[in-house]
Coordinates of C-alpha atoms and ligand atoms in Angstrom, one line a residue:
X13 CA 50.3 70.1 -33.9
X14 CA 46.9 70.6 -32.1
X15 CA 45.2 68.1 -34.1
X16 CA 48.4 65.5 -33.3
X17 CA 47.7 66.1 -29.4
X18 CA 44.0 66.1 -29.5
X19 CA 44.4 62.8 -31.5
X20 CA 46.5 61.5 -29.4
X21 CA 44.0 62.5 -26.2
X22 CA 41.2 61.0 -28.2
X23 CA 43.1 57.7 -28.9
X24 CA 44.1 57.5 -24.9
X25 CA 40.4 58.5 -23.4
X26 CA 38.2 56.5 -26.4
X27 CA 40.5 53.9 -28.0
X28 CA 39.4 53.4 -31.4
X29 CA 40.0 49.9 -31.3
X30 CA 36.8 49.4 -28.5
X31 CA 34.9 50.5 -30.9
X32 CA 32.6 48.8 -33.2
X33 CA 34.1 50.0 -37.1
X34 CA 30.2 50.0 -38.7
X35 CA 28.5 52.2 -36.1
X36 CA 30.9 53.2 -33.1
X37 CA 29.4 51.8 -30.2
X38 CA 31.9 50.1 -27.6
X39 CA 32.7 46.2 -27.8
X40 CA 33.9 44.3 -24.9
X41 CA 36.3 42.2 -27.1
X42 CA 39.2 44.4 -29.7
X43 CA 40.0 41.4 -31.0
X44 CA 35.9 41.3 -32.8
X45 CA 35.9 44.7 -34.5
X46 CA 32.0 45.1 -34.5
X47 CA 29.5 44.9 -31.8
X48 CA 26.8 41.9 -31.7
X49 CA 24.3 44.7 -33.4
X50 CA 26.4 44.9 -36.0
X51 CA 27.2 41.4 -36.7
X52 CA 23.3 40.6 -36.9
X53 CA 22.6 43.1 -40.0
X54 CA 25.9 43.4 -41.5
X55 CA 25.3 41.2 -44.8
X56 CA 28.4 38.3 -44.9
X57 CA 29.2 37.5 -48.7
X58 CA 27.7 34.3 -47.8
X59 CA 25.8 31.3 -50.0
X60 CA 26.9 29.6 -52.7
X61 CA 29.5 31.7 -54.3
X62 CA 31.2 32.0 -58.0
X63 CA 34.2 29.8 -57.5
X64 CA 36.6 32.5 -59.4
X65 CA 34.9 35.9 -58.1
X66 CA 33.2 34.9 -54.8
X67 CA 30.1 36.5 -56.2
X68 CA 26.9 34.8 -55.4
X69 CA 25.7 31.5 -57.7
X70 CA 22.5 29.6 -57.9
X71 CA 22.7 26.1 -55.9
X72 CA 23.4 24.4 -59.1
X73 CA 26.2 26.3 -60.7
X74 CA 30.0 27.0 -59.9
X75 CA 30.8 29.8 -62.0
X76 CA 28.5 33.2 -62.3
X77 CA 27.3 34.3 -65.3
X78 CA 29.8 37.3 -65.4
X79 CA 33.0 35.1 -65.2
X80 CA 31.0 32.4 -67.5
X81 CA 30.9 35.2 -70.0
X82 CA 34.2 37.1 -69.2
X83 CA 37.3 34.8 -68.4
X84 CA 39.1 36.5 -65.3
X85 CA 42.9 36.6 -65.4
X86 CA 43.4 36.1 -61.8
X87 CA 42.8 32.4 -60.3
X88 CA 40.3 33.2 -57.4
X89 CA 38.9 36.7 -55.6
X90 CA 37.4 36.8 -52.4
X91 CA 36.0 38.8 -49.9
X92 CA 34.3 38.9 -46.8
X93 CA 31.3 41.5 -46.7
X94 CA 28.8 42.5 -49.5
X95 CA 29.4 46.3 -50.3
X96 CA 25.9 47.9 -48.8
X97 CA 24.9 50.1 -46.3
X98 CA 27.2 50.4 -43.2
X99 CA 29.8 48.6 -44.9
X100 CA 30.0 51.4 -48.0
X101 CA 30.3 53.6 -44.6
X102 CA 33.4 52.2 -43.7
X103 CA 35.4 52.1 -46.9
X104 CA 34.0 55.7 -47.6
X105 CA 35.8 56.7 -44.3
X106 CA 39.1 55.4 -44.8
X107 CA 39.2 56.5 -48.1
X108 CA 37.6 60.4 -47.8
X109 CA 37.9 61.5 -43.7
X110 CA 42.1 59.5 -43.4
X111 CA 40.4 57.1 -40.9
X112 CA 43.8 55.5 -41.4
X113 CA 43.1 53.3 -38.2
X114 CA 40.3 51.9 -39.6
X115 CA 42.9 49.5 -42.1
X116 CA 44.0 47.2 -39.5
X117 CA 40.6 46.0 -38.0
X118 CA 39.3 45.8 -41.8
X119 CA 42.6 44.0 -42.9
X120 CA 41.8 41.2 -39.8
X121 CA 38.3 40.9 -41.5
X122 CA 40.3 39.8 -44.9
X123 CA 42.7 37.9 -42.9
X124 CA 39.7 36.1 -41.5
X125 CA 38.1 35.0 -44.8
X126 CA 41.5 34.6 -46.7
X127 CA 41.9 31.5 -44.3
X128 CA 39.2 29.6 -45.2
X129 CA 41.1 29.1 -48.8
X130 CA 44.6 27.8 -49.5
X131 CA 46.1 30.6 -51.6
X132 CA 49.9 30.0 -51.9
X133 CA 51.5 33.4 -52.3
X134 CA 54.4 35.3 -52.1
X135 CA 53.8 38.6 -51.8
X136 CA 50.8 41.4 -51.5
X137 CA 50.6 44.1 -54.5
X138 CA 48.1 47.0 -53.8
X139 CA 46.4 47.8 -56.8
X140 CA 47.6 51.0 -57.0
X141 CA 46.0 54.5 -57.5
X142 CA 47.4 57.0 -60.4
X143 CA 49.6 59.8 -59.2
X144 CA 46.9 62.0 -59.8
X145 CA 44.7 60.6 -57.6
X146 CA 47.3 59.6 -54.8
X147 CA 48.5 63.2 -54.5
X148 CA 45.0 64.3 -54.2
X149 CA 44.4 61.7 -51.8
X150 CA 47.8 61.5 -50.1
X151 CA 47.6 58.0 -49.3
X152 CA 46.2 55.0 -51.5
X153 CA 44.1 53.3 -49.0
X154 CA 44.8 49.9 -50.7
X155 CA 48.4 50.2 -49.5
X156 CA 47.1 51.2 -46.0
X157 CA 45.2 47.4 -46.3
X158 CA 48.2 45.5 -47.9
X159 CA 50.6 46.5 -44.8
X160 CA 48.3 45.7 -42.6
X161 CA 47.2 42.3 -44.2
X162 CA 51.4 41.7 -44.9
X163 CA 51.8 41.7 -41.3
X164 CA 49.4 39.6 -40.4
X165 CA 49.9 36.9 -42.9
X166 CA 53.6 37.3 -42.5
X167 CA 54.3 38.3 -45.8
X168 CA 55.8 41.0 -47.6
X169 CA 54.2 43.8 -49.2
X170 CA 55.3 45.4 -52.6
X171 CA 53.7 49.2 -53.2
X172 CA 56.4 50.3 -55.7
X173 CA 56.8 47.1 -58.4
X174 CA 53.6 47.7 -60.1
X175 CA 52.1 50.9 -61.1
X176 CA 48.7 52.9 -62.4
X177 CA 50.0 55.4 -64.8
X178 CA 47.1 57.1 -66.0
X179 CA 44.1 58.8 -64.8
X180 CA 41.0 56.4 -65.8
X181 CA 37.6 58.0 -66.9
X182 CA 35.4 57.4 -63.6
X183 CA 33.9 54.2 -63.9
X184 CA 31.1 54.3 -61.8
X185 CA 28.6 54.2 -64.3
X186 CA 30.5 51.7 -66.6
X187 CA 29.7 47.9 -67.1
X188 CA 32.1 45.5 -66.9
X189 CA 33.2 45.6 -70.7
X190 CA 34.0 49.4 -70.6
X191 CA 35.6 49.5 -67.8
X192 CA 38.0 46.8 -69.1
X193 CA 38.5 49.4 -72.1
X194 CA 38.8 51.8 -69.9
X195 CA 41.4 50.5 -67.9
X196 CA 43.6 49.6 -70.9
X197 CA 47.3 50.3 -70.7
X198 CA 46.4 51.7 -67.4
X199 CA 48.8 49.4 -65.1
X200 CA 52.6 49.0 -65.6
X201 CA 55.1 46.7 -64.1
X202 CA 57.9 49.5 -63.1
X203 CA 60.6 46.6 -61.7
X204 CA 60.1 43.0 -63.2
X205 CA 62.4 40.9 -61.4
X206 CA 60.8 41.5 -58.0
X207 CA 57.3 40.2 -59.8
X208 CA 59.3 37.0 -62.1
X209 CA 57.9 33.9 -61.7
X210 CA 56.0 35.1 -58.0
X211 CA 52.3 34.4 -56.2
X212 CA 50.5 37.6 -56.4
X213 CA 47.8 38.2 -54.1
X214 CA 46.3 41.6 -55.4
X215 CA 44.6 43.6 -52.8
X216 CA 41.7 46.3 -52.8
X217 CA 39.0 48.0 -50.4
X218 CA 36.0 47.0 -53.3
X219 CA 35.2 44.8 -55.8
X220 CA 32.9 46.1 -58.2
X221 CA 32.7 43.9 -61.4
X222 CA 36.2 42.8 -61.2
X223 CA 37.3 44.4 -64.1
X224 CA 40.3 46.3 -62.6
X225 CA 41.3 43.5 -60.7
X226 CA 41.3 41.8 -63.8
X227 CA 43.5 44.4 -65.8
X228 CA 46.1 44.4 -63.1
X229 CA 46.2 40.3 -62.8
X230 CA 46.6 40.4 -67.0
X231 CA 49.0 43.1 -66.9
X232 CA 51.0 40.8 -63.7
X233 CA 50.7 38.0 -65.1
X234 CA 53.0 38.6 -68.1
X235 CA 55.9 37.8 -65.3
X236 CA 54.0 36.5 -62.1
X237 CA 52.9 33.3 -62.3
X238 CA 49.4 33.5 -60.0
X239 CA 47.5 36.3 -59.3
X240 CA 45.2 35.8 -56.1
X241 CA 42.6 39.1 -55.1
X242 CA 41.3 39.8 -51.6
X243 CA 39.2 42.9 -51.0
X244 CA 37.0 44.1 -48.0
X245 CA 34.2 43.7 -50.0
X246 CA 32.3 43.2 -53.0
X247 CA 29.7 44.3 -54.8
X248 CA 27.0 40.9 -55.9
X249 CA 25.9 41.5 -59.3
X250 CA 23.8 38.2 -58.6
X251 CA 21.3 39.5 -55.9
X252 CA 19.7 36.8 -53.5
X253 CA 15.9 36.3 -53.8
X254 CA 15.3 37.9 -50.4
X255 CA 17.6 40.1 -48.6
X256 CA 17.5 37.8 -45.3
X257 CA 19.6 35.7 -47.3
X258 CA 22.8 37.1 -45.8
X259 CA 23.6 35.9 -42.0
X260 CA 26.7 35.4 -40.3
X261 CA 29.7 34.6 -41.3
X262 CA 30.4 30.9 -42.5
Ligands
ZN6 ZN1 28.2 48.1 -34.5
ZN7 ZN1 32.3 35.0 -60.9

């Protein structure tokens, strides 16, 4: 009950939303969620991207190595930042310190780079955490991301439809092969009909190799007919030549 007041006092005196989301300082503007610092050495998943994983791609090719080599199930993923530095610091705060109010400024940075492409869907699945892990948890932050993206793209949102059934083996250390193993038989559909013959867009704080947004998009796709992804960010397996490569937003 303390904490709920003291919140509450906190949220009155220091708003949250004046306040840059990758290092805290004020911003004139809520409507920018980071400060003119920020937007200088944030690094933008910017370039010449893969046109199925939105992973970086020499000049002269489409389609990265990973996707040449791996066929994704879903049509096209995309995000706006790179997964580094201040940008890890985010996503680790939503998901580990319930910085629950950090999902609506981070879904309007999805929101953002979603409309650049011309994704026609139906509904937003988050891919889901197993019950293991969302009782440990208490809140799959994915979900936190989908509501917050559903209302700004005036869409619904469906948490209950598909499911993670299992605990997976952590996959940190994993490639993109095994963590496809991994991941097997992970991810059920629990109620069909509300997935028949729909527009999925699939969304997720990270990207790593897209292997577990590729499970889920195999496991949808059995009923849905297109599976988009949108996640905060991703990690490049393709790394630029020099890290001033990455400016601001295009
Ligand atoms: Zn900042
Ligand atoms: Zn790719």
């Amino acid at each position: 009950m303390f904490k709920k007041i003291w919140n509450w006092l906190l949220e009155l005196f220091f708003p949250s939303n004046l306040k840059c989301i990758f290092c805290g300082r004020d911003i004139p503007d809520p409507k920018v969620c980071y400060c003119e610092d920020c937007a200088e050495t944030l690094k933008f998943n910017v370039g010449q991207r893969c046109k199925v994983c939105d992973d970086l791609v020499s000049a002269d090719s489409e389609v990265c190595e990973n996707c040449k080599s791996h066929h994704k199930s879903f049509e096209k993923a995309v995000a706006p930042l790179v997964y580094q530095d201040a940008v890890r610091g985010v996503v680790l705060k939503l998901k580990n310190s319930n910085a629950r109010y950090l999902a609506e400024p981070m879904a309007r940075m999805m929101f953002e780079r979603l409309q650049k492409e011309n994704f026609d869907f139906d509904l937003l699945v988050p891919i889901p955490l197993s019950p293991k892990s969302l009782s440990k948890r208490k809140f799959n932050q994915a979900k936190l991301l989908a509501d917050e993206l559903g209302r700004l793209c005036n869409k619904p949102v469906d948490s209950t439809s598909f499911v993670k059934r299992k605990e997976t083996r952590h996959q940190k250390e994993l490639g993109f092969l095994d963590r496809q193993k991994n991941l097997e038989g992970a991810f059920k559909i629990e109620d069909r009909a509300k997935i028949l013959n729909k527009n999925i867009l699939l969304v997720d704080d990270v990207m790593t190799t897209g292997a577990t947004a590729n499970e889920c998009a195999k496991v949808l796709k059995k009923y849905a007919n297109h599976v988009f992804v949108v996640t905060f960010a991703r990690n490049r397996l393709t790394k630029p030549a020099n890290d001033d490569f990455f400016r601001k937003n295009t």
